[in-house]
Coordinates of C-alpha atoms and ligand atoms in Angstrom, one line a residue:
M1 CA -29.1 318.0 29.9
R2 CA -28.0 318.3 27.0
V3 CA -29.0 315.4 24.7
A4 CA -26.3 314.1 22.2
S5 CA -26.2 314.2 18.5
G6 CA -25.8 310.7 18.8
H7 CA -29.4 310.0 19.1
L8 CA -30.7 311.3 15.4
A9 CA -31.4 308.3 12.6
Q10 CA -28.0 308.1 10.3
R11 CA -30.0 308.5 7.7
T12 CA -30.6 311.9 8.3
M13 CA -26.8 312.8 9.3
G14 CA -25.6 314.1 5.8
F15 CA -27.9 316.6 4.9
T16 CA -27.7 320.3 5.5
E17 CA -30.2 323.0 6.5
S18 CA -32.3 323.6 2.7
V19 CA -30.2 326.5 0.8
I20 CA -33.2 327.9 -0.5
R21 CA -34.8 328.7 2.4
E22 CA -31.5 329.3 3.8
M23 CA -30.8 332.7 1.5
T24 CA -34.6 333.2 2.5
R25 CA -33.9 333.5 5.8
L26 CA -30.0 335.9 5.1
C27 CA -32.2 338.1 2.0
A28 CA -34.2 339.4 4.9
Q29 CA -32.6 339.5 7.4
Y30 CA -30.1 342.1 4.9
G31 CA -33.4 343.7 3.2
G32 CA -33.0 342.4 -0.1
I33 CA -34.5 341.7 -3.0
N34 CA -35.3 337.7 -2.7
L35 CA -34.6 335.6 -6.2
A36 CA -33.5 333.3 -4.0
Q37 CA -36.6 331.2 -3.5
G38 CA -38.9 330.3 -6.5
F39 CA -41.8 331.6 -4.7
P40 CA -43.6 334.6 -6.4
N41 CA -44.4 338.5 -4.8
F42 CA -47.8 339.0 -6.5
A43 CA -51.4 337.9 -6.2
A44 CA -53.0 334.8 -6.9
P45 CA -56.1 334.5 -8.9
A46 CA -58.8 336.6 -7.7
A47 CA -61.4 333.1 -8.9
I48 CA -58.9 330.9 -6.2
K49 CA -58.8 333.5 -3.8
D50 CA -62.4 333.8 -4.2
A51 CA -63.3 329.6 -3.7
A52 CA -61.0 329.9 -0.5
K53 CA -63.2 332.4 1.1
R54 CA -66.3 330.1 0.2
A55 CA -65.7 326.7 1.2
I56 CA -64.4 328.5 4.6
D57 CA -68.0 330.3 5.0
D58 CA -68.9 327.0 4.6
D59 CA -67.5 325.5 6.9
I60 CA -65.2 323.0 4.4
N61 CA -62.8 322.4 8.2
Q62 CA -62.6 319.6 8.4
Y63 CA -61.2 316.5 6.9
A64 CA -61.6 315.6 2.8
I65 CA -61.0 312.3 1.6
T66 CA -57.8 311.1 2.1
W67 CA -56.8 310.7 -1.2
G68 CA -58.5 314.0 -2.2
A69 CA -61.8 315.9 -2.2
K70 CA -63.8 314.2 -4.6
S71 CA -64.5 317.3 -6.6
L72 CA -60.5 318.2 -6.3
R73 CA -59.8 314.6 -8.5
D74 CA -62.6 315.0 -10.7
R75 CA -61.0 318.5 -12.1
I76 CA -57.8 316.9 -11.9
A77 CA -59.1 314.1 -14.0
H78 CA -61.0 315.8 -16.4
A79 CA -57.7 318.4 -16.1
Y80 CA -55.4 315.4 -18.0
E81 CA -58.0 314.0 -20.2
E82 CA -58.2 317.7 -21.6
L83 CA -54.3 319.2 -22.1
Y84 CA -52.3 315.5 -22.5
G85 CA -55.5 313.1 -23.5
M86 CA -55.3 311.2 -20.7
A87 CA -57.0 308.6 -19.3
V88 CA -57.6 309.6 -15.4
D89 CA -60.1 307.6 -13.0
P90 CA -60.1 310.1 -10.1
E91 CA -61.8 307.0 -7.3
T92 CA -58.7 304.9 -7.8
M93 CA -55.5 306.9 -9.5
V94 CA -54.9 310.4 -8.4
T95 CA -53.4 311.2 -4.4
V96 CA -53.7 314.6 -3.7
T97 CA -50.6 316.0 -1.8
C98 CA -49.6 318.3 1.1
G99 CA -47.3 319.9 -2.1
S100 CA -45.4 318.1 -4.8
T101 CA -42.9 317.9 -2.1
E102 CA -45.5 315.2 0.1
A103 CA -45.7 313.8 -3.6
M104 CA -42.6 313.2 -3.7
I105 CA -41.2 311.9 -0.9
S106 CA -44.5 309.4 -0.3
T107 CA -44.6 308.1 -3.5
L108 CA -40.4 306.9 -2.8
L109 CA -41.5 305.8 1.0
A110 CA -44.3 303.4 -1.5
L111 CA -41.9 303.0 -4.2
C112 CA -38.5 302.0 -2.5
E113 CA -36.8 299.3 -0.9
A114 CA -33.6 299.9 1.4
G115 CA -31.0 299.7 -1.0
D116 CA -32.9 300.3 -4.3
E117 CA -31.6 303.0 -6.2
V118 CA -33.2 305.8 -7.9
I119 CA -31.8 307.5 -10.9
V120 CA -31.5 311.7 -10.3
L121 CA -30.7 313.9 -13.0
E122 CA -27.8 316.5 -11.5
P123 CA -28.3 319.6 -11.0
F124 CA -31.6 318.6 -9.3
Y125 CA -34.2 321.1 -7.1
E126 CA -32.2 320.0 -4.0
N127 CA -35.4 318.2 -2.1
Y128 CA -34.5 315.0 -4.2
G129 CA -31.8 313.8 -2.6
P130 CA -33.0 313.4 1.2
D131 CA -36.4 312.0 -0.3
A132 CA -34.3 309.2 -2.1
A133 CA -33.1 309.0 1.7
I134 CA -35.7 309.3 4.0
A135 CA -36.7 306.1 1.9
G136 CA -33.3 303.8 2.6
A137 CA -33.0 304.2 -1.7
V138 CA -29.3 305.6 -2.8
P139 CA -29.2 308.2 -5.4
V140 CA -27.4 307.3 -8.9
F141 CA -26.7 310.5 -10.7
V142 CA -26.1 311.6 -14.0
P143 CA -25.0 315.1 -15.2
L144 CA -27.4 316.7 -17.5
R145 CA -23.5 318.9 -18.9
P146 CA -23.6 322.5 -20.1
P147 CA -24.3 324.7 -22.3
A148 CA -27.6 322.9 -23.4
F149 CA -27.7 321.0 -20.6
A150 CA -28.8 317.9 -21.9
F151 CA -27.7 314.5 -21.0
D152 CA -25.7 311.4 -22.7
P153 CA -28.0 308.3 -23.7
D154 CA -24.8 306.1 -23.3
E155 CA -23.8 307.6 -19.6
L156 CA -27.8 307.6 -18.6
R157 CA -28.2 303.9 -19.7
A158 CA -24.6 303.2 -17.7
A159 CA -27.2 304.3 -14.4
F160 CA -29.2 301.5 -14.9
T161 CA -28.8 298.5 -13.4
S162 CA -30.4 295.1 -11.4
R163 CA -31.2 297.6 -8.5
T164 CA -32.7 300.8 -10.1
K165 CA -36.4 301.4 -8.7
A166 CA -37.1 304.8 -10.4
I167 CA -36.3 307.5 -11.7
I168 CA -36.9 311.3 -11.5
V169 CA -37.5 313.8 -14.3
N170 CA -38.5 317.2 -13.1
T171 CA -40.0 319.2 -17.0
P172 CA -39.8 321.7 -17.4
N173 CA -37.1 322.0 -15.3
N174 CA -35.9 323.3 -11.4
P175 CA -32.5 325.0 -11.6
T176 CA -31.8 324.7 -16.1
G177 CA -35.1 325.5 -17.1
R178 CA -34.1 322.6 -19.4
V179 CA -38.1 321.3 -21.4
F180 CA -37.1 318.1 -22.5
T181 CA -38.0 317.0 -25.9
R182 CA -39.7 313.8 -26.9
A183 CA -36.6 312.3 -28.0
E184 CA -34.9 313.2 -24.7
L185 CA -37.7 311.6 -23.1
E186 CA -38.2 308.8 -25.6
V187 CA -34.8 307.9 -24.4
I188 CA -35.6 308.1 -20.8
A189 CA -39.0 306.1 -21.6
G190 CA -37.0 303.9 -23.5
L191 CA -34.7 302.7 -20.3
S192 CA -36.9 302.9 -18.1
R193 CA -39.3 300.0 -20.2
E194 CA -36.3 298.2 -20.8
H195 CA -35.6 297.1 -17.3
D196 CA -38.8 297.4 -15.8
V197 CA -38.5 300.7 -13.8
I198 CA -41.1 303.7 -12.5
C199 CA -41.3 307.3 -13.5
V200 CA -41.6 309.5 -11.6
T201 CA -42.1 312.9 -12.7
D202 CA -42.5 316.5 -11.2
E203 CA -44.1 318.7 -13.6
I204 CA -44.7 321.7 -10.9
Y205 CA -43.8 323.9 -14.3
E206 CA -45.7 322.7 -16.7
H207 CA -48.1 325.4 -17.4
I208 CA -44.0 327.8 -17.7
R209 CA -42.8 327.1 -20.7
Y210 CA -42.3 329.3 -23.5
D211 CA -40.7 326.9 -26.4
G212 CA -42.4 324.0 -26.8
P213 CA -45.0 322.2 -25.6
H214 CA -44.7 320.1 -22.1
I215 CA -44.6 316.6 -22.9
P216 CA -46.2 314.7 -20.0
I217 CA -43.7 311.4 -19.8
A218 CA -46.9 309.4 -18.8
T219 CA -48.3 309.8 -22.1
L220 CA -45.5 308.4 -24.0
P221 CA -46.5 304.6 -25.7
G222 CA -46.3 301.8 -22.6
M223 CA -45.1 305.0 -20.4
A224 CA -48.8 305.8 -18.7
E225 CA -48.7 301.8 -16.4
R226 CA -45.0 302.8 -15.3
T227 CA -45.2 306.8 -14.8
V228 CA -46.2 308.9 -11.3
T229 CA -47.1 312.3 -12.6
I230 CA -46.4 314.5 -9.8
S231 CA -48.3 318.2 -10.0
G232 CA -49.7 321.2 -7.6
A233 CA -51.0 324.3 -7.6
S234 CA -48.4 326.1 -5.9
K235 CA -46.4 327.5 -9.4
T236 CA -49.9 327.1 -11.4
F237 CA -51.8 329.5 -9.2
S238 CA -48.9 331.6 -7.2
V239 CA -50.2 329.1 -4.2
T240 CA -46.6 327.9 -2.7
G241 CA -48.0 328.6 0.7
W242 CA -51.2 326.5 0.4
R243 CA -49.4 322.8 0.0
V244 CA -51.2 322.1 -2.3
G245 CA -50.0 319.3 -4.9
W246 CA -51.2 315.9 -6.5
I247 CA -49.8 312.0 -8.0
V248 CA -51.4 310.7 -11.1
A249 CA -50.3 307.0 -11.1
P250 CA -51.8 303.3 -12.1
P251 CA -53.9 302.0 -9.7
E252 CA -51.7 299.8 -8.2
L253 CA -49.4 302.6 -7.4
T254 CA -52.0 305.0 -6.2
G255 CA -53.2 301.7 -3.8
G256 CA -49.8 301.3 -2.1
I257 CA -49.1 306.1 -2.4
R258 CA -52.0 306.6 -0.8
K259 CA -51.0 304.8 2.4
V260 CA -48.2 306.1 2.9
H261 CA -49.8 309.6 1.9
D262 CA -52.9 308.6 4.6
F263 CA -49.9 308.1 7.5
V264 CA -47.7 311.0 7.0
T265 CA -49.8 313.4 6.3
V266 CA -53.7 312.1 6.5
G267 CA -54.8 315.0 4.4
A268 CA -53.8 318.3 2.7
P269 CA -56.3 321.5 3.6
A270 CA -59.4 320.7 2.7
P271 CA -60.6 324.3 2.2
L272 CA -57.8 325.5 -0.4
Q273 CA -58.8 321.2 -2.1
E274 CA -62.4 323.1 -2.5
A275 CA -60.3 326.5 -3.8
V276 CA -57.9 324.6 -6.2
A277 CA -60.4 322.1 -8.2
A278 CA -62.2 326.1 -9.0
A279 CA -59.2 327.1 -10.4
L280 CA -58.3 324.0 -12.5
S281 CA -62.1 325.3 -14.2
L282 CA -60.4 328.5 -15.5
G283 CA -59.2 326.5 -18.8
S284 CA -56.0 327.1 -21.2
G285 CA -57.3 330.2 -21.0
Y286 CA -55.5 331.2 -17.8
Y287 CA -52.2 329.1 -19.3
D288 CA -51.4 330.9 -22.1
R289 CA -51.5 334.3 -19.9
L290 CA -50.2 332.0 -17.0
A291 CA -46.9 331.5 -19.9
V292 CA -46.9 334.6 -21.6
E293 CA -47.0 337.2 -17.9
Y294 CA -43.6 334.4 -17.2
R295 CA -42.0 335.2 -20.7
A296 CA -42.2 338.5 -19.8
R297 CA -40.4 338.6 -16.8
R298 CA -38.1 336.0 -18.1
D299 CA -37.2 338.5 -20.6
V300 CA -36.3 341.1 -18.0
L301 CA -34.0 339.0 -15.8
V302 CA -32.2 337.8 -18.4
R303 CA -31.2 341.3 -20.1
G304 CA -30.7 342.4 -16.6
L305 CA -28.4 339.4 -15.9
D306 CA -27.4 340.0 -19.5
S307 CA -26.2 343.8 -18.8
A308 CA -25.0 343.1 -14.9
G309 CA -22.3 340.6 -17.2
F310 CA -23.6 337.2 -16.5
A311 CA -23.7 335.6 -19.0
P312 CA -27.1 334.5 -18.4
N313 CA -29.0 331.2 -20.8
R314 CA -33.1 332.0 -22.0
P315 CA -34.7 329.5 -19.9
E316 CA -37.5 327.0 -22.0
G317 CA -39.2 326.7 -19.4
A318 CA -39.9 326.7 -15.3
Y319 CA -38.8 330.5 -13.6
Y320 CA -34.8 330.1 -12.8
V321 CA -31.9 331.0 -14.5
L322 CA -28.7 329.1 -13.7
C323 CA -25.3 332.0 -13.9
D324 CA -21.6 331.9 -14.6
I325 CA -20.1 333.9 -11.3
R326 CA -16.5 334.1 -13.0
P327 CA -17.2 337.3 -14.8
F328 CA -17.0 338.6 -11.3
G329 CA -13.8 337.5 -9.9
F330 CA -14.9 334.7 -7.5
D331 CA -15.1 331.3 -7.3
D332 CA -16.8 330.3 -4.6
D333 CA -20.2 329.6 -4.8
T334 CA -21.6 330.0 -1.3
E335 CA -18.8 333.5 -0.8
F336 CA -20.7 335.2 -3.8
A337 CA -24.3 334.1 -3.0
H338 CA -23.5 335.5 0.2
W339 CA -21.7 338.8 -1.1
L340 CA -23.9 339.6 -3.8
I341 CA -26.8 339.5 -0.3
R342 CA -24.8 341.7 1.5
D343 CA -23.2 343.9 -0.7
V344 CA -25.7 344.2 -3.4
G345 CA -28.7 343.5 -1.9
V346 CA -30.1 341.0 -3.9
A347 CA -30.2 337.0 -3.4
G348 CA -30.2 333.9 -5.2
V349 CA -28.9 330.7 -4.4
P350 CA -25.6 329.1 -4.6
G351 CA -25.4 326.6 -7.6
S352 CA -23.7 324.0 -5.3
S353 CA -26.7 323.4 -4.1
F354 CA -28.5 322.0 -6.7
F355 CA -25.7 318.9 -7.0
S356 CA -24.4 316.1 -5.5
R357 CA -20.3 316.4 -6.3
R358 CA -20.8 320.2 -5.0
E359 CA -17.4 321.9 -7.0
L360 CA -19.7 321.0 -10.2
G361 CA -21.6 324.1 -9.3
R362 CA -19.3 326.2 -7.8
H363 CA -19.4 328.3 -10.6
L364 CA -22.9 329.0 -10.1
I365 CA -25.6 331.0 -9.2
R366 CA -30.0 330.3 -9.2
F367 CA -31.9 333.4 -10.0
T368 CA -35.5 333.5 -9.5
F369 CA -37.9 336.0 -12.1
C370 CA -41.5 335.1 -10.5
K371 CA -41.1 338.3 -9.0
T372 CA -42.8 341.6 -10.6
E373 CA -41.3 343.2 -13.6
E374 CA -40.9 346.2 -11.0
L375 CA -39.0 344.2 -9.0
L376 CA -36.7 342.6 -11.2
E377 CA -35.9 345.9 -12.8
E378 CA -34.9 346.9 -9.5
A379 CA -32.8 343.9 -9.1
S380 CA -31.3 344.4 -12.1
R381 CA -30.1 347.9 -10.9
R382 CA -29.1 347.3 -8.2
L383 CA -26.9 343.9 -10.3
L384 CA -25.6 346.2 -12.8
G385 CA -22.9 348.1 -10.5
A386 CA -22.2 344.5 -9.4
R387 CA -19.5 343.8 -11.2
E388 CA -17.4 347.0 -10.6
R389 CA -18.0 346.4 -6.7
A390 CA -16.3 343.2 -7.1
R391 CA -13.3 344.0 -8.9
R392 CA -12.8 347.7 -6.1
R393 CA -13.5 344.7 -3.5
V394 CA -10.5 343.2 -4.8
Ligands
LIG401 N1 -39.2 325.1 -5.8 C1 -38.2 326.8 -5.3 C2 -37.3 326.8 -5.2 O1 -36.6 325.7 -5.9 C3 -39.2 326.5 -3.6 C4 -38.4 325.3 -2.9 C5 -39.1 325.6 -1.8 O2 -38.8 326.1 -0.9 N2 -39.9 324.7 -1.1 O3 -36.8 327.7 -5.0

């Protein structure tokens, strides 16, 4: 018997399959180079792998404390103090989650009433819209306008209403590569204070940046008490499949978030929490090296894209480049992305998947450079001939 899709909840009806993960599957099918989904193709640091093996050998196999193993919460609190001067009590302000993905959804579920509004800067990482919808909230989008991908302060102000519960800020930013300046963060902070709104910041790329410093919005005046800071091990330690993320928030908010987290996942993988705790002791030398290595990868890909005719922007942080596809004679991003996988052997993510008004991203494609320089060189070689190939196609 076929069960009618009418049984599905209304709130999931607008969801499409994650385009990022769809591109990964398509790429595997055609044997292409995957510059679509943001996961590294290189090894994690030996220290974190050794610590994971040790934890399993030591039979750390049962549930950790729901809101995170004490060893990890202690290291997280210490890291925020050391790196950013934030006062974080590991007992009342830290929740360890199954990746920053779970951190975001657990936070929104804990914060939002049905009908609340959540401001999202657009283009955005594709999870935020569905996250808000699952939490019963309404996402309100404010554009980051190219070429600088800056927001207009007046437009942002106009988006705040009496129903606004939270604003999601992602810096360093996926997909634009922006690292928001102190002045920009001050604008967001000022509006959040004025309208009594919670700032939920996704800082998963905090250590992957090339120019200015990373400024957690929680460190701005009056913001510690109204900021939920999200980060995790995935990008910093090249372990995206481990699913270890975390939330730093004031005790009152943490109390609510921990309850949601408990019922949703019980906890993140126990032995891997021990390993991440060990990795957090690697210290600032590790983070500096990470940024230097990513800068080299960025430069390889940006050079390759430039030679191929994409006129790419140079990201200030994170590991993505947004490119214009129009020089290739395409005006539909999905069509271009599919053609690129099939005929050129390189995968990217269609730009429209980062926009609520999909037409705003129709002329864009996102490539990631969290790959070895050799692979990026090979992708660049393939892309070099793409324009000619595209010309012959029509
Ligand atoms: N954050 C990564 C990206 O944007 C991975 C997304 C995912 O598949 N969870 O590509």
